[in-house]
mmCIF file of C-alpha atoms in Angstrom:
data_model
loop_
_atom_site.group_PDB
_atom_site.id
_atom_site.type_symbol
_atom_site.label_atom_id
_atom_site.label_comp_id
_atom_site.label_asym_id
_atom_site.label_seq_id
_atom_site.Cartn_x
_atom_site.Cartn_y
_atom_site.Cartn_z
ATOM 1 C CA UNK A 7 0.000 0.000 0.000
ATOM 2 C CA UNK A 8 1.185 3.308 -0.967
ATOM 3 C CA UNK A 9 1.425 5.747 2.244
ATOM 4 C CA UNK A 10 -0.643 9.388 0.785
ATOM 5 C CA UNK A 11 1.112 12.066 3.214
ATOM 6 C CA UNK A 12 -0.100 15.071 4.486
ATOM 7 C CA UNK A 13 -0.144 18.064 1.998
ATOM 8 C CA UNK A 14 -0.079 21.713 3.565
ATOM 9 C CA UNK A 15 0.954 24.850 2.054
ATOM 10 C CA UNK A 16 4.852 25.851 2.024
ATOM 11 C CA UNK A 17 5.061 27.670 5.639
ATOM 12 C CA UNK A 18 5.140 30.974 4.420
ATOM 13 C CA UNK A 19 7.662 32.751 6.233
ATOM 14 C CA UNK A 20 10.193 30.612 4.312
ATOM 15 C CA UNK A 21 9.876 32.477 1.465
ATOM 16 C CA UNK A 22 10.612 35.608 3.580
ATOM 17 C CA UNK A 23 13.964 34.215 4.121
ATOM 18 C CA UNK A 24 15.840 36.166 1.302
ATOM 19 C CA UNK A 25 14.420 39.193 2.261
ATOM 20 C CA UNK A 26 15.950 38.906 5.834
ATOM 21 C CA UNK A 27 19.400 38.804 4.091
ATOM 22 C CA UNK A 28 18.593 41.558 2.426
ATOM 23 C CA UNK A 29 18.072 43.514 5.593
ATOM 24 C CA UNK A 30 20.746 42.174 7.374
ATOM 25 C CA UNK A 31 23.483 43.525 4.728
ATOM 26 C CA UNK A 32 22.529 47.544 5.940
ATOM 27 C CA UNK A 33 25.287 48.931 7.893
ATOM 28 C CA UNK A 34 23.379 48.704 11.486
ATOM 29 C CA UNK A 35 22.108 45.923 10.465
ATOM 30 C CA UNK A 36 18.533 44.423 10.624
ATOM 31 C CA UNK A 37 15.488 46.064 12.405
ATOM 32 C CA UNK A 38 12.957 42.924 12.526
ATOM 33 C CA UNK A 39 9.591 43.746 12.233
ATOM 34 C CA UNK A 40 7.997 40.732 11.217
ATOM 35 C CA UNK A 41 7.787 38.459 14.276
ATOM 36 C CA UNK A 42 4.701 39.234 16.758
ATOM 37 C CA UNK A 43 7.272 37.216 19.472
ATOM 38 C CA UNK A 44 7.500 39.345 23.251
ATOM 39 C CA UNK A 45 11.407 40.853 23.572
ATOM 40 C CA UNK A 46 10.492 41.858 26.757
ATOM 41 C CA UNK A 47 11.120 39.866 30.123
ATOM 42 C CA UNK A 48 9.075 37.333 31.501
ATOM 43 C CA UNK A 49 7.466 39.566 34.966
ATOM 44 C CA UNK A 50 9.342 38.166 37.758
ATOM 45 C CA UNK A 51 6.029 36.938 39.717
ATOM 46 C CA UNK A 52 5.634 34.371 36.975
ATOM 47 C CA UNK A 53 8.727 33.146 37.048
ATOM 48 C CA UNK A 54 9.501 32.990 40.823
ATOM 49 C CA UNK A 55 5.604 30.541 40.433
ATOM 50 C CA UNK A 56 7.384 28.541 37.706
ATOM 51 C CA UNK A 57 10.337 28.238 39.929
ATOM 52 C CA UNK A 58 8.507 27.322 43.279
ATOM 53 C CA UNK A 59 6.749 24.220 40.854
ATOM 54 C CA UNK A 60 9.454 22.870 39.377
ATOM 55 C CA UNK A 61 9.043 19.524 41.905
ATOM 56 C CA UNK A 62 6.697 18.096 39.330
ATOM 57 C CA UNK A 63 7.099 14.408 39.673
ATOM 58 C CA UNK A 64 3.641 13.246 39.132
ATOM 59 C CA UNK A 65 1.688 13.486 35.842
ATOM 60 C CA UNK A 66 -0.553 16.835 35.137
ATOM 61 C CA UNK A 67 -4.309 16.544 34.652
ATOM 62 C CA UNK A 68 -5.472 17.417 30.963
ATOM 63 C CA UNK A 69 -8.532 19.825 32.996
ATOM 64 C CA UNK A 70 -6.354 21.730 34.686
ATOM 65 C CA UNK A 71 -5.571 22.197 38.420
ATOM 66 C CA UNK A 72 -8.541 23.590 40.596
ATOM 67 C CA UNK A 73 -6.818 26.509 41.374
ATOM 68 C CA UNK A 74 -6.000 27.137 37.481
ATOM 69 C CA UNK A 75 -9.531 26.624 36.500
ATOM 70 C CA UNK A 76 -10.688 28.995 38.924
ATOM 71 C CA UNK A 77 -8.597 31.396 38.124
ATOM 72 C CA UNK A 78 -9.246 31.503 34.465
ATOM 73 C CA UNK A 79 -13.173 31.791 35.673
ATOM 74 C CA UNK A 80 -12.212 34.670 37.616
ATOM 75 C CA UNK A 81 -9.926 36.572 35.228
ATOM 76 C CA UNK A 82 -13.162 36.339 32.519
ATOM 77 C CA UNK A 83 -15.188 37.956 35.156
ATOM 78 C CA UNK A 84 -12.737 40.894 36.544
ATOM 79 C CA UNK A 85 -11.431 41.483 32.961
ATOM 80 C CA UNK A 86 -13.728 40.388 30.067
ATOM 81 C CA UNK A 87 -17.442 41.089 31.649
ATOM 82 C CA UNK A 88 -18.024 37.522 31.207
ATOM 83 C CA UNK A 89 -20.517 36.004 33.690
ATOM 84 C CA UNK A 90 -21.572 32.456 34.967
ATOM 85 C CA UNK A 91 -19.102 30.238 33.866
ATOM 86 C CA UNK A 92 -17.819 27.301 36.135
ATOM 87 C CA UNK A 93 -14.694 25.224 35.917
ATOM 88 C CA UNK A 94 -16.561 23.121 34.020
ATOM 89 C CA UNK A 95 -17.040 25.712 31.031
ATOM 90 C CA UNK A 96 -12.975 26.538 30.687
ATOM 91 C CA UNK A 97 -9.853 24.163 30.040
ATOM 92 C CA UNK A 98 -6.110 25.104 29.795
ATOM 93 C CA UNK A 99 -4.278 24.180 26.453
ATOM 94 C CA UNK A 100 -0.616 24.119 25.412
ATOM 95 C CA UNK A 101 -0.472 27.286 23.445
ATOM 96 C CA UNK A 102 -3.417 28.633 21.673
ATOM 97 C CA UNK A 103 -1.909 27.989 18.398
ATOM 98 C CA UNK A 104 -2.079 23.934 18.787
ATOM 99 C CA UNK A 105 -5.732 24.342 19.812
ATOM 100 C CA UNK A 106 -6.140 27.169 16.811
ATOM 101 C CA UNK A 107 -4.469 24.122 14.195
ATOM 102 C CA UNK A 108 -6.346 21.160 15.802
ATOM 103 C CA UNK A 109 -9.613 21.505 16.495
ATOM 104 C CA UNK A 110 -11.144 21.057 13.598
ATOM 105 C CA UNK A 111 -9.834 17.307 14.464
ATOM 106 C CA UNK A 112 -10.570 17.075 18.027
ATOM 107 C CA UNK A 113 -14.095 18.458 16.949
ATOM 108 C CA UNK A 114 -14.533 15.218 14.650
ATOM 109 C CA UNK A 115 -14.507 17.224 11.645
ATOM 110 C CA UNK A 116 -13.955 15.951 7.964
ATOM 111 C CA UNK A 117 -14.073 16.339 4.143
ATOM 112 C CA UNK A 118 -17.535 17.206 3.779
ATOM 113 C CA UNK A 119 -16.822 20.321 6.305
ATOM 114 C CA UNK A 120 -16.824 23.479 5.735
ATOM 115 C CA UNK A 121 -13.854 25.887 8.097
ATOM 116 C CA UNK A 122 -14.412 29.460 7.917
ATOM 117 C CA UNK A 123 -12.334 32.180 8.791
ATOM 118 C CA UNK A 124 -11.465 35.830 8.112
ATOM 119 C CA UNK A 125 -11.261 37.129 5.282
ATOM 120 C CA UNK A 126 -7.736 38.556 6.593
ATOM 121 C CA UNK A 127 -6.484 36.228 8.942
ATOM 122 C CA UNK A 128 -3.708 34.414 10.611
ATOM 123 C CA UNK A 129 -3.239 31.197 8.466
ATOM 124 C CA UNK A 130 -3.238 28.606 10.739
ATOM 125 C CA UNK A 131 -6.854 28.529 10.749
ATOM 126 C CA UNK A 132 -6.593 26.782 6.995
ATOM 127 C CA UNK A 133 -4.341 24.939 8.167
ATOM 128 C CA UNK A 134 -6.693 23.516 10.528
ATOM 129 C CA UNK A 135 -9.169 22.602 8.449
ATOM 130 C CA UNK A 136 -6.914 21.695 5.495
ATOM 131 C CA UNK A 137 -5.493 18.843 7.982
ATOM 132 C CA UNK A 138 -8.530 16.734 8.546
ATOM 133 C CA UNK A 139 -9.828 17.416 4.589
ATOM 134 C CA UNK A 140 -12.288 19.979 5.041
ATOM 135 C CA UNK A 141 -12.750 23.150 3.299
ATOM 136 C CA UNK A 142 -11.450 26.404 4.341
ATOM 137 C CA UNK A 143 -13.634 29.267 3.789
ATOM 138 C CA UNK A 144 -12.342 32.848 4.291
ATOM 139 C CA UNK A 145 -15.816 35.492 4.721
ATOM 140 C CA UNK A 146 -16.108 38.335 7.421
ATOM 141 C CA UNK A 147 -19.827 38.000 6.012
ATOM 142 C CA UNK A 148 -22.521 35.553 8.007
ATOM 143 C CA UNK A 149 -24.999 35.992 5.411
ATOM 144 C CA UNK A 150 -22.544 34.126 3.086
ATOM 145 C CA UNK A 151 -21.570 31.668 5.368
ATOM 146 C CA UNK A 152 -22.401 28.019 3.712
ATOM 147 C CA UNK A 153 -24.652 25.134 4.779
ATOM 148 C CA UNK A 154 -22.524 22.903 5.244
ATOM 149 C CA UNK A 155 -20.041 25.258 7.526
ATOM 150 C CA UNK A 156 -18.893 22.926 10.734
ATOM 151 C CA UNK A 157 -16.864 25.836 12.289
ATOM 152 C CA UNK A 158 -15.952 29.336 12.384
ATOM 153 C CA UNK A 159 -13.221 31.456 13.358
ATOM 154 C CA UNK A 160 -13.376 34.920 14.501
ATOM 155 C CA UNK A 161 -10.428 36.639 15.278
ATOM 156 C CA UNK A 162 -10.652 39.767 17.172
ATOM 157 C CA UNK A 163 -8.521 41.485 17.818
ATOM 158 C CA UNK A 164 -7.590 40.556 14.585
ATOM 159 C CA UNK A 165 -4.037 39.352 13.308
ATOM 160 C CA UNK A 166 -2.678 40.879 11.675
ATOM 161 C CA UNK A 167 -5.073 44.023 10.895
ATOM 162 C CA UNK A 168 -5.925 45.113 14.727
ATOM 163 C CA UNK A 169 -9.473 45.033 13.494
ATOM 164 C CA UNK A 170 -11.858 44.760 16.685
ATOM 165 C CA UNK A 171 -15.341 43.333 16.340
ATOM 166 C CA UNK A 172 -18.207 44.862 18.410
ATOM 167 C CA UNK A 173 -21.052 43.537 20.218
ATOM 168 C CA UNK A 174 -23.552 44.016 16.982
ATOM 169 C CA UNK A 175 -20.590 42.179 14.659
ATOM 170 C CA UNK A 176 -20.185 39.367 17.108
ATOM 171 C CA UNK A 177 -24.135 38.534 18.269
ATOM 172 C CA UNK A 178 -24.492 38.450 14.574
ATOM 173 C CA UNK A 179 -21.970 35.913 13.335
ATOM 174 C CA UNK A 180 -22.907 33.535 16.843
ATOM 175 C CA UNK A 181 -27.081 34.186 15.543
ATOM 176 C CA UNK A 182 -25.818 32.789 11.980
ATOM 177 C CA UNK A 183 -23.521 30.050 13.843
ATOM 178 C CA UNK A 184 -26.246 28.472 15.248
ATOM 179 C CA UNK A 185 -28.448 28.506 12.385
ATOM 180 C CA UNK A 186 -25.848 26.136 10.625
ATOM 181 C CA UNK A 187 -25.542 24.297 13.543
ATOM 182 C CA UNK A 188 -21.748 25.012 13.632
ATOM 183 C CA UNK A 189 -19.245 25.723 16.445
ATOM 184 C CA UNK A 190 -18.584 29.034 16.430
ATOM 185 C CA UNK A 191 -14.883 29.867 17.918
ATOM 186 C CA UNK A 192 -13.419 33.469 19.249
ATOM 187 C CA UNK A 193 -9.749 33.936 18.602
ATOM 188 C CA UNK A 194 -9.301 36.951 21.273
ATOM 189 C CA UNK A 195 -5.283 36.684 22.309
ATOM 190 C CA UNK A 196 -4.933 40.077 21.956
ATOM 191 C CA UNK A 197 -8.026 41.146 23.924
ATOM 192 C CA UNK A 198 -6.109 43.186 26.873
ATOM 193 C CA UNK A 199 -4.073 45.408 24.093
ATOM 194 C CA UNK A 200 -6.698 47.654 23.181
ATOM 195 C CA UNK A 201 -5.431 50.955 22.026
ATOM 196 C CA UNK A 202 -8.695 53.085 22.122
ATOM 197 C CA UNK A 203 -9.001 52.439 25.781
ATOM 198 C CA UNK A 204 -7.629 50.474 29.012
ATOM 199 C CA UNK A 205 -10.318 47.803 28.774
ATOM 200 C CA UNK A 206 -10.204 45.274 26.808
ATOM 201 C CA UNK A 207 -12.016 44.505 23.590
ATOM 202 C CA UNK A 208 -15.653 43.139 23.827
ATOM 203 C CA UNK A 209 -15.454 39.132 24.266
ATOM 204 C CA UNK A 210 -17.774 36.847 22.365
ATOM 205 C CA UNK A 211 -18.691 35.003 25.846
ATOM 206 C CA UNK A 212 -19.576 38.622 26.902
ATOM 207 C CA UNK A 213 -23.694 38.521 27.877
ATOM 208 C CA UNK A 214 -24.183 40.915 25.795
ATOM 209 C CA UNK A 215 -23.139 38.665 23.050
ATOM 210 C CA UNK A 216 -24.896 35.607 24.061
ATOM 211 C CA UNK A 217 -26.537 36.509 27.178
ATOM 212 C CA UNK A 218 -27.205 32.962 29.424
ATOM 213 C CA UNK A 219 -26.702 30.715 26.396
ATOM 214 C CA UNK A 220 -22.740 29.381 25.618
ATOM 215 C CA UNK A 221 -24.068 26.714 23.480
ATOM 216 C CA UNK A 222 -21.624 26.359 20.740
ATOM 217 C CA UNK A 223 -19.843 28.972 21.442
ATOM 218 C CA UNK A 224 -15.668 28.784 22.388
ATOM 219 C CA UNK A 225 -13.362 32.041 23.107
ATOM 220 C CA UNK A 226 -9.534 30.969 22.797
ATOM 221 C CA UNK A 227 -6.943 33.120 24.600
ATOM 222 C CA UNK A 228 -3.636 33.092 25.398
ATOM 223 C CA UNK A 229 -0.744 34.349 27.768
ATOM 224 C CA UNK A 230 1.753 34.755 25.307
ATOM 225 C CA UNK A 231 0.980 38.610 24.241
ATOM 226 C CA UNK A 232 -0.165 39.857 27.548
ATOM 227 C CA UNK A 233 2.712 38.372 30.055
ATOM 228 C CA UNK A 234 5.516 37.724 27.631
ATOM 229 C CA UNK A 235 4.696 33.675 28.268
ATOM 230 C CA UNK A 236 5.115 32.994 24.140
ATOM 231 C CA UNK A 237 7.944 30.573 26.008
ATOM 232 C CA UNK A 238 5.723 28.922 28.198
ATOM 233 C CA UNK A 239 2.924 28.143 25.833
ATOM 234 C CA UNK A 240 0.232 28.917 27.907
ATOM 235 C CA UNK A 241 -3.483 29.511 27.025
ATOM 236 C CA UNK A 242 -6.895 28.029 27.688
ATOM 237 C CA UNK A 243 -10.238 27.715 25.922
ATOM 238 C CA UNK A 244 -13.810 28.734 27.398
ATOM 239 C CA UNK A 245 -17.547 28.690 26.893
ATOM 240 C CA UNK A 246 -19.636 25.720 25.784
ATOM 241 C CA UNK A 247 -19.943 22.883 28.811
ATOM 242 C CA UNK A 248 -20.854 20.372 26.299
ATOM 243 C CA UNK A 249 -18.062 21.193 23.774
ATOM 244 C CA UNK A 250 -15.459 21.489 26.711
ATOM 245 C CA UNK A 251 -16.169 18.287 27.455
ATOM 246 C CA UNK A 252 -15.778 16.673 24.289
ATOM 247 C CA UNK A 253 -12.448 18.477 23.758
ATOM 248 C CA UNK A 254 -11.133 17.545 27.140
ATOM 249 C CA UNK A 255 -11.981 13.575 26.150
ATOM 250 C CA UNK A 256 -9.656 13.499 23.013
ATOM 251 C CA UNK A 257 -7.008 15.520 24.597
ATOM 252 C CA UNK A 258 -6.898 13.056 27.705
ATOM 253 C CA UNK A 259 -6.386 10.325 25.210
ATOM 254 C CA UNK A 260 -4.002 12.739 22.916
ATOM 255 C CA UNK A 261 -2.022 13.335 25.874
ATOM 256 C CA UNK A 262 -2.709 17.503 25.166
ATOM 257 C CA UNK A 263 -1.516 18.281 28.729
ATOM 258 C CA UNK A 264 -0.027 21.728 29.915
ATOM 259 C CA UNK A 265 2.941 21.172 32.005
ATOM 260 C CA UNK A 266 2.264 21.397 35.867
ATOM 261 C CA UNK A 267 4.767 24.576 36.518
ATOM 262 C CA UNK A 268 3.529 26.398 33.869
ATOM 263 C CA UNK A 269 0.233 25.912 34.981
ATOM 264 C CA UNK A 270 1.451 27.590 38.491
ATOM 265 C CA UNK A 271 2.660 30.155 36.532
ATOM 266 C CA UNK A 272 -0.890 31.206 34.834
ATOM 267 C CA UNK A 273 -2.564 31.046 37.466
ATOM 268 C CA UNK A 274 -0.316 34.042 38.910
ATOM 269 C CA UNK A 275 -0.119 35.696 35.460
ATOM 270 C CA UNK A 276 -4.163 35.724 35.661
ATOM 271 C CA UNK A 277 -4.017 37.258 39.128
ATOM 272 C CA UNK A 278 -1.972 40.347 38.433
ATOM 273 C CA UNK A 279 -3.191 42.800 36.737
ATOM 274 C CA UNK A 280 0.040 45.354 37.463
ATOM 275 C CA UNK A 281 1.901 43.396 34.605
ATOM 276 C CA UNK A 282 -0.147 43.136 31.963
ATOM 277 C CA UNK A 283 -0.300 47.451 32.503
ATOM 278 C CA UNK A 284 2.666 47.679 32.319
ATOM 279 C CA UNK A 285 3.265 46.050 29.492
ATOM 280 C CA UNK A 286 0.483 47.682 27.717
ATOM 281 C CA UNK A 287 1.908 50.963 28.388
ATOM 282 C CA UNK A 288 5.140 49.863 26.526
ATOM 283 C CA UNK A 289 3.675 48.849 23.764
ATOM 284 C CA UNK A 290 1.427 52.267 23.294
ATOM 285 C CA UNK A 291 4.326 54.018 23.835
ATOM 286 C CA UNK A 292 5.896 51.888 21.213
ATOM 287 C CA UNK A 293 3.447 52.142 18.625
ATOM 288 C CA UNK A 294 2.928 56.262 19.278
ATOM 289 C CA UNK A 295 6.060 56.370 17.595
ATOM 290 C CA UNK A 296 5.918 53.998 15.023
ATOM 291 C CA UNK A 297 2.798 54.692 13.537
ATOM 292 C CA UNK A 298 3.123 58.815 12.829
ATOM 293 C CA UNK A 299 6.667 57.563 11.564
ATOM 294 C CA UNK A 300 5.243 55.393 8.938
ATOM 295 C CA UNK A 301 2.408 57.964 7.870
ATOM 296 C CA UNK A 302 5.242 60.380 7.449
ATOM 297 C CA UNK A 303 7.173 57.962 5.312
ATOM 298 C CA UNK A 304 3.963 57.483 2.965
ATOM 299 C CA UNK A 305 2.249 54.504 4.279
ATOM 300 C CA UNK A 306 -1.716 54.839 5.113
ATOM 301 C CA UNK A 307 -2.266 52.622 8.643
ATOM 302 C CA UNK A 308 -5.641 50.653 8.702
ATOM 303 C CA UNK A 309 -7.484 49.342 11.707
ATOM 304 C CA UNK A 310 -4.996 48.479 13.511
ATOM 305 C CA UNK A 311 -6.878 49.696 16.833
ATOM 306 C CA UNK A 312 -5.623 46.835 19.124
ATOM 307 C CA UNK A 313 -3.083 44.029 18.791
ATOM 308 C CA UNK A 314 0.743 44.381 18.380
ATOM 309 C CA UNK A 315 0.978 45.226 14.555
ATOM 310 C CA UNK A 316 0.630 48.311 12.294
ATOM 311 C CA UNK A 317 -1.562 47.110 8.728
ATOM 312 C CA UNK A 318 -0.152 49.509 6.407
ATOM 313 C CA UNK A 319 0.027 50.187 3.138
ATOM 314 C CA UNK A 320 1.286 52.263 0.322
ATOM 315 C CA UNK A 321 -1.047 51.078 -2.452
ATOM 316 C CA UNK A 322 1.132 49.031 -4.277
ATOM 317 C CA UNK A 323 2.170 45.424 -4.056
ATOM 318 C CA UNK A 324 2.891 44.185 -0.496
ATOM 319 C CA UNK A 325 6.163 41.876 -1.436
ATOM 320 C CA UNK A 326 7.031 45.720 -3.182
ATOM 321 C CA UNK A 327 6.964 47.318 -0.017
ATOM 322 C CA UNK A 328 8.693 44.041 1.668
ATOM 323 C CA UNK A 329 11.907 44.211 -0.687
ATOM 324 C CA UNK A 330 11.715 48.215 -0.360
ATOM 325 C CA UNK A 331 11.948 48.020 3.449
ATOM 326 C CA UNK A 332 14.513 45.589 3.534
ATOM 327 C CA UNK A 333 16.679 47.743 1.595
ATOM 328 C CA UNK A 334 16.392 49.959 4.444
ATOM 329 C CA UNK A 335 17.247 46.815 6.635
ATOM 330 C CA UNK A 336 13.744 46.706 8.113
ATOM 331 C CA UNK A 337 12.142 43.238 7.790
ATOM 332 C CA UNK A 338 8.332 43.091 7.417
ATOM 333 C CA UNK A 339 5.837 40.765 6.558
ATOM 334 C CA UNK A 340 3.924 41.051 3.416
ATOM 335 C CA UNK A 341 -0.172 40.617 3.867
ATOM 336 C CA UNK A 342 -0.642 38.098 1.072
ATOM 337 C CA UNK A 343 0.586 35.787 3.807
ATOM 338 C CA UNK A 344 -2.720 36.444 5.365
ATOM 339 C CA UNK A 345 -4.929 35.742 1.955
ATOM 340 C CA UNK A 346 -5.312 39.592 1.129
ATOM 341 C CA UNK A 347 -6.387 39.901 -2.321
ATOM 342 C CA UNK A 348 -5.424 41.969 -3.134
ATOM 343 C CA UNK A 349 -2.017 41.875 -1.230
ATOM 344 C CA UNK A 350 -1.188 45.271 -0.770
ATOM 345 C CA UNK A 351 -1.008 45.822 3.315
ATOM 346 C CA UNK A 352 1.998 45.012 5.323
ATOM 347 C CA UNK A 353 2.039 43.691 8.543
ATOM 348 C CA UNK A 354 4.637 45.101 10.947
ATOM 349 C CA UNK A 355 5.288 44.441 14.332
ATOM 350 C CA UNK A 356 5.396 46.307 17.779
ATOM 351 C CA UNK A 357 7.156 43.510 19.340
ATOM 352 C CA UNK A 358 10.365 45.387 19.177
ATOM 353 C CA UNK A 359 12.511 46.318 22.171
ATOM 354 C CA UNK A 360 12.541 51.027 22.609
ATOM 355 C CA UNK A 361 15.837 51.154 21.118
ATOM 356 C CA UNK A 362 14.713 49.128 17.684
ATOM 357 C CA UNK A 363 11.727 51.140 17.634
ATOM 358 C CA UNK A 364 13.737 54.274 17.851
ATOM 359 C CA UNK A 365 16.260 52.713 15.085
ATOM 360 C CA UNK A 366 13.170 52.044 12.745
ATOM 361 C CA UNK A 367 11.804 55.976 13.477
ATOM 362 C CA UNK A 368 15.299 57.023 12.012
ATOM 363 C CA UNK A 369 15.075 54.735 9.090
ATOM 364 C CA UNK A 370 11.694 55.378 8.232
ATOM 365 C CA UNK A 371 12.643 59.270 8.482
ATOM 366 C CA UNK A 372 14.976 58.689 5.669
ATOM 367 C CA UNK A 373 12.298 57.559 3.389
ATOM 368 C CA UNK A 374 9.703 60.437 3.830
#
């Protein structure tokens, strides 16, 4: 019998490769914009909680410690306006980005499928559905949302255009959810990094939203942007009893288990808020700088009213402005990563420590 493997697309940021050694070849070398990865340290209240657990002899649970569970009920609460769940409705994961890739599997799904997503929007949720056979879809419009649609994505804030969805936009795509009978799943990682005020953005498990009903309804969210934990791969799922439940059965048996210290660790990364300000407050401070940089240097800025990148554009092809940055030695990536069509935004990140940010500023000021 003749093995059929896997097919996915080439990753993408391979081919962004020679455009890196572009960069690299300016005098002060390379100013890289195109990873969304923290540079900033790890608070030390997380890591002293990592350190005190590090006697982890015995095996994790899949659920979660209590205390974990709790906690990620009570940060929804304090932070997100989300009432009424339980332990029961929440469950930690290894990452969001394993979850984001597999749960088109762990949901049962299959050929006959249908995976929709943004219209602009972090690839991974293709990938997804591309890896158990089923059809990605990419629509920000429930109206055109197919019959046969098993689950949909929101992302919001969104990566990598910052675009936030608001109560109207999100009780509307969960109404037209349901009416397909599909799971309907909130990508929200960047949720506390909401640049037109303090609070976050508006959650999909918000009341508002949904008010008493979480049938069929999942928000993802992760540690990574929020507490600098990319590292520690630390995120959770919440909403829908029933659909917890299901995904906590094939991950017992898949052996999807977050490691004991790190799950220490979020539970005191959910309990400060002092951390996640501060970090906040960098990254404003970062992007007040960047942004009126890059509308001096031509580029129109889109969205981009939360999250940790800049969409912008300079109405012409995106890998154009790619190869023109990089002669500058800045690195960015190009949207047609993210299935713009037509590509012609860039994505470029915050993630950049105050004297890179400062470097790029000068750059950019040579180009206006």
């Amino acid at each position: 019998m003749t093995r059929t493997p896997l097919v996915l697309p080439d990753f993408p940021w391979d081919s962004l490769v020679p455009f890196g050694t572009i960069a690299r070849t300016h005098p002060d070398g390379i100013v890289d914009l195109s990873v969304g990865s923290p540079v900033d340290p790890t608070p030390d209240v997380i890591r002293e909680s990592l350190a005190t657990a590090t006697d982890a002899h015995a095996y994790p649970t899949t659920t979660g410690t209590v205390q974990l569970r709790e906690a990620i009920v009570d940060w929804f609460e304090r932070r997100r306006g989300v009432t009424g769940l339980t332990v029961d409705h929440v469950l930690p994961t290894v990452g969001s980005k394993e979850l984001v890739a597999l749960l088109p599997l762990l949901l049962g799904l299959g050929k006959d499928d249908v995976v929709v997503h943004p219209s602009v929007a972090y690839p991974t949720y293709a990938i997804g559905a591309a890896m158990v056979g089923a059809t990605a879809i990419a629509s920000d419009e429930p109206a055109e949302w197919p019959e046969n649609t098993a689950l949909v994505w929101l992302n919001s804030p969104g990566n990598p255009d910052g675009r936030v969805l608001d109560v109207e936009q999100l009780r509307a795509a969960v109404a037209r959810a349901r009416e397909l009978g599909a799971v309907i799943a909130s990508d929200e990682c960047y949720a506390e990094l909401n640049w037109n005020g303090v609070d976050p953005t508006p959650s999909i498990l918000d009341p508002e939203v949904i008010g008493d009903d979480r049938s069929s309804v999942l928000a993802v969210y992760s540690l990574s942007k929020q507490s600098n934990l990319a590292g520690y791969r630390a995120a959770f799922v919440a909403g829908c009893s029933q659909l917890i439940a299901e995904l906590l059965e094939v991950r017992k048996h898949a052996g999807l288990i977050v490691p004991g210290p790190v799950q220490a660790a979020m539970v005191t990364a959910l309990k400060d808020e002092a951390h996640v300000a501060q970090q906040r407050e960098l990254y404003r401070a970062r992007r007040a700088k960047l942004l009126p940089a890059l509308e001096r240097a031509g580029f129109r800025v889109d969205d981009s009213v939360a999250g940790l990148y800049l969409w912008a554009t300079k109405n012409e092809d995106s890998w154009q402005t790619v190869g023109d940055l990089a002669q500058a030695g800045i690195l960015v990536v190009p949207g047609s990563f993210y299935g713009e069509t037509p590509p012609h935004h860039v994505r470029i990140a915050l993630t950049a420590s105050d004297a890179t940010i400062a470097d790029a500023v000068a750059r950019l000021e040579l180009l206006a």
